[in-house]
Coordinates of C-alpha atoms in Angstrom, one line a residue:
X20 CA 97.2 130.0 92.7
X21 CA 96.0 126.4 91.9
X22 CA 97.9 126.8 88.3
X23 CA 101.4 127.3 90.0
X24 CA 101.1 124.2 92.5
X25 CA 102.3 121.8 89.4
X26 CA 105.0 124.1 88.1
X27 CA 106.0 124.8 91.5
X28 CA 106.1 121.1 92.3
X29 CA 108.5 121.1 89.2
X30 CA 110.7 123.9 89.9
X31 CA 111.2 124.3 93.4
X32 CA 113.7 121.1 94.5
X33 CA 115.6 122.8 91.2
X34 CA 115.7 126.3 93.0
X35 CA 116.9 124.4 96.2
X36 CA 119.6 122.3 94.4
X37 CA 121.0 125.4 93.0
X38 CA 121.3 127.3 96.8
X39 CA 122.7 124.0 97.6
X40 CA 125.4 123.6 94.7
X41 CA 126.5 127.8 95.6
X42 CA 126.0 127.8 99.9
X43 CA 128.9 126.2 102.2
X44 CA 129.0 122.2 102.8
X45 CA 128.1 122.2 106.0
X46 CA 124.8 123.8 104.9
X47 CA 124.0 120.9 102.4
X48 CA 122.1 118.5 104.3
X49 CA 119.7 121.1 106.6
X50 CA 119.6 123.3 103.5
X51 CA 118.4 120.1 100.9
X52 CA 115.9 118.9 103.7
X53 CA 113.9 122.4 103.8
X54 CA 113.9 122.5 99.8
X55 CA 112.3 118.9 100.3
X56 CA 110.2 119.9 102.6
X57 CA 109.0 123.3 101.2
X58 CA 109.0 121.1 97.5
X59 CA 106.6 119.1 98.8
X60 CA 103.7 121.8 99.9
X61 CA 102.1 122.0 96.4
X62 CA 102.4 118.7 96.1
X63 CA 100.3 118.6 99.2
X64 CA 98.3 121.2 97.4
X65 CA 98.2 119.2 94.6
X66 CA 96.3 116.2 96.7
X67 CA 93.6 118.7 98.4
X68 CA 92.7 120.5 95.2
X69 CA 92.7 117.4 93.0
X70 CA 88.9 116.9 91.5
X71 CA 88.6 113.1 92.2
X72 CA 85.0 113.1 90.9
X73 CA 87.1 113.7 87.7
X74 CA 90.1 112.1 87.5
X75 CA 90.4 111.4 84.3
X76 CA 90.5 114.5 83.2
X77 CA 94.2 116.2 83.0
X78 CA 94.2 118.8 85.8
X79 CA 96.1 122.0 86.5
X80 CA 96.9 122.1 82.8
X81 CA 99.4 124.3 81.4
X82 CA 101.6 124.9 78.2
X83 CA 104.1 127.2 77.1
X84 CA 105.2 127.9 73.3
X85 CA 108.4 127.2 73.1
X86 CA 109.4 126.9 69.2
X87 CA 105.7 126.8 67.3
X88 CA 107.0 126.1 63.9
X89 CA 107.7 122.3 64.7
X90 CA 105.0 122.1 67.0
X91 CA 107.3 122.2 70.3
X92 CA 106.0 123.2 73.7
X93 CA 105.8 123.1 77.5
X94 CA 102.9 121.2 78.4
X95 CA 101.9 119.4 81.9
X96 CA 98.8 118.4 83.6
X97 CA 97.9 115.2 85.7
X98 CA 95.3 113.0 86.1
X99 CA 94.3 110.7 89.2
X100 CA 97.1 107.9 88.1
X101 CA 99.8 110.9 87.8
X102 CA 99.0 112.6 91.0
X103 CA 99.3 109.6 93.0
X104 CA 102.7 109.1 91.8
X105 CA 104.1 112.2 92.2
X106 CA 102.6 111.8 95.8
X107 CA 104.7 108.8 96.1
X108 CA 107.6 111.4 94.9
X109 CA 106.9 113.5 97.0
X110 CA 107.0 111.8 100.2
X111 CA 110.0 109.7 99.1
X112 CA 112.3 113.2 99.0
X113 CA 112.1 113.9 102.5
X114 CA 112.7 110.9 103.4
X115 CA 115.5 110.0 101.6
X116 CA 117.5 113.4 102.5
X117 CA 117.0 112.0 106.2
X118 CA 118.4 108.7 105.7
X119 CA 121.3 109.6 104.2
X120 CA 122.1 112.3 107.5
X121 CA 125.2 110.2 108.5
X122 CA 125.8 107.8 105.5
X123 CA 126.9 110.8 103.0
X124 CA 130.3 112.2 105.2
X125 CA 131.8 113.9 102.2
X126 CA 130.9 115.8 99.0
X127 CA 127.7 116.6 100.7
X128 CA 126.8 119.5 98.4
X129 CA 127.2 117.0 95.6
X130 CA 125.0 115.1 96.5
X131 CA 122.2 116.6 97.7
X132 CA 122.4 119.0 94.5
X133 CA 122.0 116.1 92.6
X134 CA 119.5 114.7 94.3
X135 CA 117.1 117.9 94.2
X136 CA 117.8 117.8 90.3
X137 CA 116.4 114.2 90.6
X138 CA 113.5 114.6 92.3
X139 CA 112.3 117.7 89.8
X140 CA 113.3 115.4 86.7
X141 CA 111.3 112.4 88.2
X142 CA 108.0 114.9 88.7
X143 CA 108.5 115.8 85.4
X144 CA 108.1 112.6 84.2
X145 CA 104.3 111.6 85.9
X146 CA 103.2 115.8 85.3
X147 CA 104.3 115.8 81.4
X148 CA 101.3 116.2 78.3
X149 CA 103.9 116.5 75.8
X150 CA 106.3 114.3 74.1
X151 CA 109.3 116.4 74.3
X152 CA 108.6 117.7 78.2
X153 CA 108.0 113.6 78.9
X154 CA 111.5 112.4 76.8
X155 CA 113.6 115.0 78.5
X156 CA 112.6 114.8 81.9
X157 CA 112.4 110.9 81.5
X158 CA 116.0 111.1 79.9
X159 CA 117.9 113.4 82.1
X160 CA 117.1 111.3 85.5
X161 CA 119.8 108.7 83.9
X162 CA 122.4 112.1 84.7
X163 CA 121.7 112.7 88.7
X164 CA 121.4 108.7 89.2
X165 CA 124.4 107.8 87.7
X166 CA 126.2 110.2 89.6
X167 CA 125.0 109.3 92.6
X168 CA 125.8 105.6 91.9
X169 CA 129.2 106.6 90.4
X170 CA 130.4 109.3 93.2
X171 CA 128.8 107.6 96.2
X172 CA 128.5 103.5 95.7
X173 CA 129.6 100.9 97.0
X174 CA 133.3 99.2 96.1
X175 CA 132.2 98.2 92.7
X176 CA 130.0 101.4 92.1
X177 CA 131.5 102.5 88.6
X178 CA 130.9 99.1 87.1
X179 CA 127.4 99.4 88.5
X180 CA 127.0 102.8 87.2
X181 CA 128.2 102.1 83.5
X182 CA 126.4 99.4 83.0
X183 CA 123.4 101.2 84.4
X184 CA 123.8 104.7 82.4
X185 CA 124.4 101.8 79.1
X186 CA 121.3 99.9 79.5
X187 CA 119.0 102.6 80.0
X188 CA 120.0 105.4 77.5
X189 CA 120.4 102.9 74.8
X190 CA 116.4 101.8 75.5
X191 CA 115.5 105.2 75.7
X192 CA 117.3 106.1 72.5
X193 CA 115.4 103.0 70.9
X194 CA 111.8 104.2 72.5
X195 CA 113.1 108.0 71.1
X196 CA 112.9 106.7 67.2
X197 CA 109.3 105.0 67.8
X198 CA 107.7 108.1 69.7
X199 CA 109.1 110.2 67.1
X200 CA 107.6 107.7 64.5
X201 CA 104.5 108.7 65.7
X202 CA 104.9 111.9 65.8
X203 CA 105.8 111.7 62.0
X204 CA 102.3 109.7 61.3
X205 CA 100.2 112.4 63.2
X206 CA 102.4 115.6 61.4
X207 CA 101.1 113.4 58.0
X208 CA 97.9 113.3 59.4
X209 CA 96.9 117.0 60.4
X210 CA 99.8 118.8 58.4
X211 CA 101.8 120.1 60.7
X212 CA 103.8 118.8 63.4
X213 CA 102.6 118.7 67.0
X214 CA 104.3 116.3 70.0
X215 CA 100.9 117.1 72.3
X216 CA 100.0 113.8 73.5
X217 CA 96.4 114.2 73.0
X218 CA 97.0 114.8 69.6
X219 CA 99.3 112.1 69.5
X220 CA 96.7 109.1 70.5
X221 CA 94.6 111.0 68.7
X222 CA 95.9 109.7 65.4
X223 CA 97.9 107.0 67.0
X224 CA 95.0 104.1 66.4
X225 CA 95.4 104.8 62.9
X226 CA 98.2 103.5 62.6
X227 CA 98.1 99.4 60.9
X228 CA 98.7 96.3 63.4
X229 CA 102.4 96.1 61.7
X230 CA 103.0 99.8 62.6
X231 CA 101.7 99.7 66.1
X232 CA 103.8 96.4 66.8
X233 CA 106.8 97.9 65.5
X234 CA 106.6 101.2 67.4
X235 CA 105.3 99.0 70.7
X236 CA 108.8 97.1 70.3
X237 CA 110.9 100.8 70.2
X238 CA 109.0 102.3 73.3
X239 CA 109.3 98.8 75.0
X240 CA 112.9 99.0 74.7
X241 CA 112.7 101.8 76.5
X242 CA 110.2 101.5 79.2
X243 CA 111.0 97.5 79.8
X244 CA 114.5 98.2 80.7
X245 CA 113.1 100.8 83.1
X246 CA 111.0 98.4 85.0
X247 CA 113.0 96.2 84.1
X248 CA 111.4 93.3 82.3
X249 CA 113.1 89.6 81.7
X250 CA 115.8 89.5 80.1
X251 CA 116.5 93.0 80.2
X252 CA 116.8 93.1 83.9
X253 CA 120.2 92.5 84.8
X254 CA 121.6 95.9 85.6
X255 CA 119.3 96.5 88.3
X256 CA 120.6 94.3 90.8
X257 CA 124.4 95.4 90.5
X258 CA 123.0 99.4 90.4
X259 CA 120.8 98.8 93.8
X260 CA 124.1 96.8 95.6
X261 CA 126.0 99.3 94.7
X262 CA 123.9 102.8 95.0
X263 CA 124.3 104.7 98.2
X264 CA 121.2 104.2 100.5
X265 CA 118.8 107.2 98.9
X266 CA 119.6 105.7 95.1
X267 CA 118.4 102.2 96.4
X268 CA 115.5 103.9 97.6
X269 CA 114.8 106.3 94.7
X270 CA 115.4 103.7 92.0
X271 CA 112.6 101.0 93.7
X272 CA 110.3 104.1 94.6
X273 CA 110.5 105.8 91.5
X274 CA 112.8 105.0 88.7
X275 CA 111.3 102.0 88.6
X276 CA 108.2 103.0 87.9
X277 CA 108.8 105.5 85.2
X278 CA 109.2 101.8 82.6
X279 CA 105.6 100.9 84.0
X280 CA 104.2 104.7 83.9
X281 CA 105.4 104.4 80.3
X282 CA 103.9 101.4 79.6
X283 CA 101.0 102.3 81.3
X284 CA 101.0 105.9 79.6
X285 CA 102.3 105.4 76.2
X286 CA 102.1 101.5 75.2
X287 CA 98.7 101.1 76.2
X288 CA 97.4 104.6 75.6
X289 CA 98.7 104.6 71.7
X290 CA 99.1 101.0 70.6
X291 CA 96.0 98.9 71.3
X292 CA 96.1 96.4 68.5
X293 CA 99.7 95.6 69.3
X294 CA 99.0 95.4 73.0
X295 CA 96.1 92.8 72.5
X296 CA 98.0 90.3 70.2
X297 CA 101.1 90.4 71.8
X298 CA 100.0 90.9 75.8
X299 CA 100.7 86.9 76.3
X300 CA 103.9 87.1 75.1
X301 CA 104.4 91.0 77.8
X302 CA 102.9 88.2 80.1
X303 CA 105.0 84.8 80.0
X304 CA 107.8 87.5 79.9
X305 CA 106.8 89.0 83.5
X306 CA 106.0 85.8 85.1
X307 CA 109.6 84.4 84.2
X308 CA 110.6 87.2 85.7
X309 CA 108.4 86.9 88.5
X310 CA 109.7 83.2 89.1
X311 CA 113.1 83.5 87.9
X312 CA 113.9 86.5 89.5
X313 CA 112.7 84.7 92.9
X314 CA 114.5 81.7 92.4
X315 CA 117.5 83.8 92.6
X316 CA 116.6 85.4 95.4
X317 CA 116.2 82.3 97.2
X318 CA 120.3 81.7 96.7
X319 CA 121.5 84.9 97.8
X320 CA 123.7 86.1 100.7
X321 CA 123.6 89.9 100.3
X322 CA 120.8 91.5 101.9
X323 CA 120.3 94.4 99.6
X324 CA 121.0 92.2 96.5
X325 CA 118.5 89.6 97.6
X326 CA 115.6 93.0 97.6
X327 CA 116.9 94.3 94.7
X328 CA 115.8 90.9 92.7
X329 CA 113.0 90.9 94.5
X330 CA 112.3 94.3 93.1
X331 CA 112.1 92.4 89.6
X332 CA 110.1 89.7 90.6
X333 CA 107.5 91.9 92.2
X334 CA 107.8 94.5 89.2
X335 CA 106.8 91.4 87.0
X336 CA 102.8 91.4 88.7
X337 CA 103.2 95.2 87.6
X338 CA 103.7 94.1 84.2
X339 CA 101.1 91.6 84.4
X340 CA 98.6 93.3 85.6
X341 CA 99.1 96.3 83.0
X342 CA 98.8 93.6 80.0
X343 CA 95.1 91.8 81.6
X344 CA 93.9 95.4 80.1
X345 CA 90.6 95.2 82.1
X346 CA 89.9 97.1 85.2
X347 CA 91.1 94.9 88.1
X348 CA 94.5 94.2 86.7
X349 CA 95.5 97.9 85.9
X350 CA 94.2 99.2 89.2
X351 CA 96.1 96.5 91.0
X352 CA 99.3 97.4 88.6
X353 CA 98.8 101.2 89.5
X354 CA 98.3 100.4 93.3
X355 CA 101.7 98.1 92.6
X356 CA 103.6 100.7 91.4
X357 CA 102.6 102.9 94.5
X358 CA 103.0 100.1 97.3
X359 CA 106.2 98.8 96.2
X360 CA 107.7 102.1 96.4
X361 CA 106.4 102.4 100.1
X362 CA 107.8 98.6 101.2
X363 CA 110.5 98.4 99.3
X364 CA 111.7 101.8 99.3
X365 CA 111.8 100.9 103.4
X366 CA 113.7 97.7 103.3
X367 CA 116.3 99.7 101.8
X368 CA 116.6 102.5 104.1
X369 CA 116.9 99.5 106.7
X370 CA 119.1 97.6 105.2
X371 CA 121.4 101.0 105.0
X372 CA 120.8 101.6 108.5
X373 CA 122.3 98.5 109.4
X374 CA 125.2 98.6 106.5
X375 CA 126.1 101.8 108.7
X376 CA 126.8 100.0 111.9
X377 CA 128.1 97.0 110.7
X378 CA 129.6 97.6 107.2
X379 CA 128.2 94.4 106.1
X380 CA 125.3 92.7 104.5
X381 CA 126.6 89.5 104.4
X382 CA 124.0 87.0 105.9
X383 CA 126.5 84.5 106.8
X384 CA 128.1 87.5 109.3
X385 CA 125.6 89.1 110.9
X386 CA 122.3 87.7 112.1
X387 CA 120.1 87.0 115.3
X388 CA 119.7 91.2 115.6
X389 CA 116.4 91.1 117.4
X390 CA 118.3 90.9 120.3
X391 CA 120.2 93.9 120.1
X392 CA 118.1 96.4 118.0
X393 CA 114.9 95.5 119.0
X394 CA 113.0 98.7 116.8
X395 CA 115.2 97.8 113.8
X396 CA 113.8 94.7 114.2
X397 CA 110.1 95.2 114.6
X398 CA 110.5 97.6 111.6
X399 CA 112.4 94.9 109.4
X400 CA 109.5 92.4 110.2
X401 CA 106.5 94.3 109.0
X402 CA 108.5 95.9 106.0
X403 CA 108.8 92.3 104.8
X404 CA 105.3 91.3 106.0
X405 CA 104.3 94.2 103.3
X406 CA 106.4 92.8 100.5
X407 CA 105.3 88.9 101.4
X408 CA 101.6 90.5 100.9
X409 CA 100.4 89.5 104.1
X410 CA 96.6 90.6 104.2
X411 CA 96.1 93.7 105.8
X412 CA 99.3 95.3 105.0
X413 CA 99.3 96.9 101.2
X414 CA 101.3 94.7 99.2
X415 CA 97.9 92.2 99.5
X416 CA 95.8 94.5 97.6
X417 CA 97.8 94.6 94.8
X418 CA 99.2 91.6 94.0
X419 CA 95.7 90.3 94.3
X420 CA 94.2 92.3 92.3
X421 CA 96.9 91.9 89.3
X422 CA 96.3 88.5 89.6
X423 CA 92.8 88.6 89.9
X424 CA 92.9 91.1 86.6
X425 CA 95.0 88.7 85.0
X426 CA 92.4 85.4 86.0
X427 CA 89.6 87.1 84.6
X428 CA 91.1 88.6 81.3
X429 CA 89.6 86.8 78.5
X430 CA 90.0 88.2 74.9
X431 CA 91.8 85.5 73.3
X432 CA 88.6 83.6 74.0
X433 CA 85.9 82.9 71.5
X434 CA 82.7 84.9 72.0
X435 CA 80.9 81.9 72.6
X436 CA 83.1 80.0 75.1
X437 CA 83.8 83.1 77.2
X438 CA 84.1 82.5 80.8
X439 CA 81.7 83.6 83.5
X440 CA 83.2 87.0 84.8
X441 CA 85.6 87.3 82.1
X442 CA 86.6 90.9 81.0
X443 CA 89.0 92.5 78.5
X444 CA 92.2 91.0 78.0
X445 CA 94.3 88.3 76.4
X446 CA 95.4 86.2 79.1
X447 CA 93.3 84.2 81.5
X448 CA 93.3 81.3 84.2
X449 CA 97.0 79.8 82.8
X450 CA 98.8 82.7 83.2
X451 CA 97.5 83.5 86.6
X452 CA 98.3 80.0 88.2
X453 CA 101.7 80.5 87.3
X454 CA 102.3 84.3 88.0
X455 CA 101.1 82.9 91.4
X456 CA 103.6 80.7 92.4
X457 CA 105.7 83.7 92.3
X458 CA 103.9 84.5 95.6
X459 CA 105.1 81.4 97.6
X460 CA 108.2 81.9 96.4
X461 CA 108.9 85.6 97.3
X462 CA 107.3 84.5 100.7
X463 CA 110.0 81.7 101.1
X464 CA 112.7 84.1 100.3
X465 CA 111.9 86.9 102.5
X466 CA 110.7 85.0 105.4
X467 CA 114.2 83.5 104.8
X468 CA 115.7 86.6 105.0
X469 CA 114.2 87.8 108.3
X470 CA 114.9 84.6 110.1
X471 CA 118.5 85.1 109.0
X472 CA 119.1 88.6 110.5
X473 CA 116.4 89.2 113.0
X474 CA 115.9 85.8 114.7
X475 CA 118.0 83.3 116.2
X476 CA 121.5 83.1 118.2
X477 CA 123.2 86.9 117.8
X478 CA 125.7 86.9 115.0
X479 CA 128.3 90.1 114.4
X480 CA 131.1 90.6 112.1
X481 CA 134.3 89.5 113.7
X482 CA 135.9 92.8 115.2
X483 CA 132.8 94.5 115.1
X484 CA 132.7 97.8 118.0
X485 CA 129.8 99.9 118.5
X486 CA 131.8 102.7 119.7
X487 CA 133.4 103.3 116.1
X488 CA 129.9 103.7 114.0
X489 CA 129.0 107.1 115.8
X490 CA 125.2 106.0 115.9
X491 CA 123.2 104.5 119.1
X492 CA 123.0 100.7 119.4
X493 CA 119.6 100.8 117.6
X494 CA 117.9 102.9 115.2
X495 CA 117.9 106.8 116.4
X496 CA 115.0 109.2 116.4
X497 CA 116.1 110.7 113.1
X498 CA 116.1 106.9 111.7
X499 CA 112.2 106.3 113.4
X500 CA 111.2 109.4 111.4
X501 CA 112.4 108.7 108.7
X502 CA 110.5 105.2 108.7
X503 CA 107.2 105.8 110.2
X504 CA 105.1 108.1 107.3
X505 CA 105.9 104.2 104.9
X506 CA 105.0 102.7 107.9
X507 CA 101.8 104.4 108.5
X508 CA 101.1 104.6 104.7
X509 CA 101.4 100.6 104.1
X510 CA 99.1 100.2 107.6
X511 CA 96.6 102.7 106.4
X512 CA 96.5 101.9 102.7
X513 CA 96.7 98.4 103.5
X514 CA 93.5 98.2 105.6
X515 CA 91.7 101.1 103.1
X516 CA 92.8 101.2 100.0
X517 CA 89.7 103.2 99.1
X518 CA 91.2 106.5 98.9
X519 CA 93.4 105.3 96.0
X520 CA 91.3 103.2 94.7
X521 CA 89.0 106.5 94.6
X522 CA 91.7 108.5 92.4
X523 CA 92.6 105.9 90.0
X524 CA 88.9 104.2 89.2
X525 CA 88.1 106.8 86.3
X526 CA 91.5 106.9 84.9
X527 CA 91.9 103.1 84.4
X528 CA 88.4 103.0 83.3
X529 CA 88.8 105.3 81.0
X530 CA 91.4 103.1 79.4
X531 CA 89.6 99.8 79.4
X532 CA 87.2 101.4 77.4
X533 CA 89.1 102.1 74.5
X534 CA 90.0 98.6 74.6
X535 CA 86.4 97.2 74.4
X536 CA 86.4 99.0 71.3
X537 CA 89.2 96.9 70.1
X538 CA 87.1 93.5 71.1
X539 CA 85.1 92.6 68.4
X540 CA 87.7 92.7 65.6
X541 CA 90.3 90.9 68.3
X542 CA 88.3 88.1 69.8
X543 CA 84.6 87.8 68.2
X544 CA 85.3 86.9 64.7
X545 CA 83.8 83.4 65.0
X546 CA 81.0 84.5 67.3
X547 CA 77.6 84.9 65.8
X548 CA 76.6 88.2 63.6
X549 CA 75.2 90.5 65.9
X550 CA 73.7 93.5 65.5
X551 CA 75.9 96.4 64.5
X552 CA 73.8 98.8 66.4
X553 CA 74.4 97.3 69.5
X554 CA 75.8 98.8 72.5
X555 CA 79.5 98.4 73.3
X556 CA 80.3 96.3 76.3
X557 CA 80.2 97.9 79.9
X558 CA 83.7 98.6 81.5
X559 CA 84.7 96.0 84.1
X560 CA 84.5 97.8 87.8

């Protein structure tokens, strides 16, 4: 049974979204809520059976031939990082099916079909072991999103859609010729063709520094539009104002996180030479991001818009922390990618709550709410107090830990005037001063943002009647449910981390250590000769 919980996890919402596409509208929303529901019990499965002594290894494997003579197949299997993150997948479903109850009135079935299809594309993603299972699961989530953006936005939605569907598939068809590059080398290598990535970063290291740098440039077209990185970040804010209130939420949750899961996955997994001569430049790009993006934050009037470029400047210590290549910073980037999903992902379903009542997000027209929705209130405050990193809450964790990583990576150093506590990587001390000015920054912003619409004198849109919204004066129980399992998870994870921490520790490891291998021709060539014999450096913990 244990080898049907990942295929289930797969093929399940897909069964729903197809009773959902065929059964009457006004079946849509109960009948896409039980297929999240019931698509989420092997993921729960998933969880309980996971081995975490060994996480590294790729669990619940399976594979199905598909066309053997070029080496094409169905493969899937997860390791600690993977699991966690279809976790986060999981739980987001639910949850976003509940928030948009009484925001989608119309074309219900569409929606929710569409949505289904996304979540099963986006666990496709994080459960894949083979290139062609990765590309189109990775690919296809550009269809559902952009017809959720496009169908059910905002006033400027097809723009926002367009420019999204643009971006994106052009990156992915970049990242497509470099993965397929490397398919090419291994086929030359083993004589026949094979798109298993084991084989693939098998071979993949022997491939020259010129190679791997040209193939890390294709699959970071791909992957750092995703995230997005600077200066390929600009259709992310447009797509989040103008997505309907479960895109918002999907997009920062997940879709987001397939550009670092790929960077994580693929870039560092089958490029290490280019990743340790070119990690300062992956890292001055992430911390303009991370202050640039915040500066603009600081100037905006929309709500949603001001956490949507918040999502880049937070997605910027992601970056970082995968690029410090030791063990701190890529366990803080994992538990990043993970915590952002949870804040975030909240902040938006708030900020649509609110949208629904007043049918504005304008700062300059409504403010002062404390006094009239006091729960919406309390919720906004410690949603922000988990994206400001506000120790005990789980944004801290992370962004200390990618900063920490990124403090403590050293391999552009000299053997012989390495730091005390220095580890793998080619940054250091520079680059995490800067990236943590960021911090201040995002704080100013938010706590900005919550003195503007929670505190102070009561501010409505002029005209404004509670009567006409159809929803109580505050947030309803349906809205409360939706919220608390974030709300609990950023608590809980916030003040013990361990669990995670527990399922990602020999995955991370497990990449560090290839790195170490890479040190002594990276960084030690002036140091003294040493004895060939001796033992490789311990991983960082």
């Amino acid at each position: 049974m244990s080898q049907m919980l990942l295929p289930g996890a797969i093929l399940l919402p897909l069964v729903f979204a197809a009773l959902v596409a065929l059964l009457p509208q006004e079946r849509a929303r109960s009948l896409a809520l039980v297929g999240m529901l019931i698509s989420a019990i092997p993921v729960l499965g998933l969880l309980f059976s996971f081995d975490y002594a060994h996480a590294a290894d790729f669990q619940f494997a399976g594979s199905m031939q598909w066309i053997a003579e070029f080496g094409l197949e169905v493969s899937v299997g997860i390791d600690g990082v993977s699991l966690l993150l279809i976790a986060l997948t999981g739980l987001l479903g639910p949850l976003c099916v509940l928030g948009s109850w009484t925001a989608i009135k119309d074309r219900t079935r569409l929606f929710f079909t569409w949505l289904l299809i996304l979540q099963a594309a986006m666990i496709g993603v994080f459960a894949a072991r083979d290139l062609l299972v990765f590309y189109v699961c990775f690919e296809f989530t550009l269809v559902p999103m952009f017809i959720l953006i496009n169908v059910f936005g905002s006033t400027n939605r097809k723009a926002a859609a367009i420019k999204f569907f643009i971006y994106t598939f052009t990156g992915s068809m970049i990242a497509l010729a470099g993965l397929v590059y490397l398919a090419m080398h291994t086929a030359d290598a083993i004589g026949h063709w094979t798109f298993a990535l084991d084989d693939l970063m098998l071979h993949a290291s022997t491939m020259s520094g010129t190679e791997q740098a040209w193939v890390m440039a294709a699959m970071l077209a791909g992957f750092a539009v995703k995230v997005p990185l600077f200066p390929f970040h600009t259709w992310l804010p447009l797509a989040h104002t103008e997505a309907p209130t479960a895109g918002s939420v999907i997009l920062a949750g997940v879709l987001l996180k397939l550009g670092t899961y790929g960077i994580y996955r693929f870039v560092l997994g089958f490029v290490p030479l280019a990743v340790v001569e070119h990690a300062p430049l992956l890292a001055t790009l992430s911390i303009i991001g991370i202050v640039y993006a915040g500066l603009i934050c600081w100037v905006q009037t929309d709500v949603k818009k001001l956490v949507a470029y918040s999502s880049v400047s937070h997605l910027g210590f992601c970056v970082l922390g995968l690029v410090a290549v030791n063990t701190t910073g890529l366990s803080g980037s994992v538990l990043y990618m993970l915590n952002h999903g949870l804040s975030t992902g909240a902040l938006f379903l708030l900020i649509g709550f609110m949208y629904e009542r007043y049918h504005t997000r304008d700062m300059g027209q409504i403010g002062g709410l404390a006094a009239k929705m006091p729960v919406w209130a309390s919720f906004m405050v410690f949603f922000t107090m988990a994206s400001v990193g506000l120790p005990g809450l789980n944004g801290f964790i992370s962004e200390f830990l990618c900063l920490l990583g990124t403090f403590q990576s050293s391999f552009g150093l000299a053997a012989g005037d390495a730091n005390p506590g220095a580890t793998p990587g080619a940054l250091g001390p520079w680059f995490a001063l800067f990236a943590a000015t960021g911090m201040v920054i995002a704080a100013i912003y938010l706590l900005y943002m919550v003195g503007k619409v929670v505190w102070g004198p009561l501010v409505e849109p002029e005209g404004h009647d509670d009567s006409h919204t159809g929803l109580p004066i505050d947030l309803s129980a349906r809205e409360i449910t939706t919220l608390m399992p974030l709300a609990i998870a950023c608590l809980v994870f916030g003040l013990y981390p361990k669990p995670l921490m527990q399922a990602i520790e020999a995955p991370v490891n497990s990449v560090v250590a290839s790195y170490e291998l890479e040190a002594p021709a990276a960084t030690i060539e002036h140091a003294e000769p040493h004895d060939s014999g001796a033992s490789e450096p311990e991983a960082d913990h």
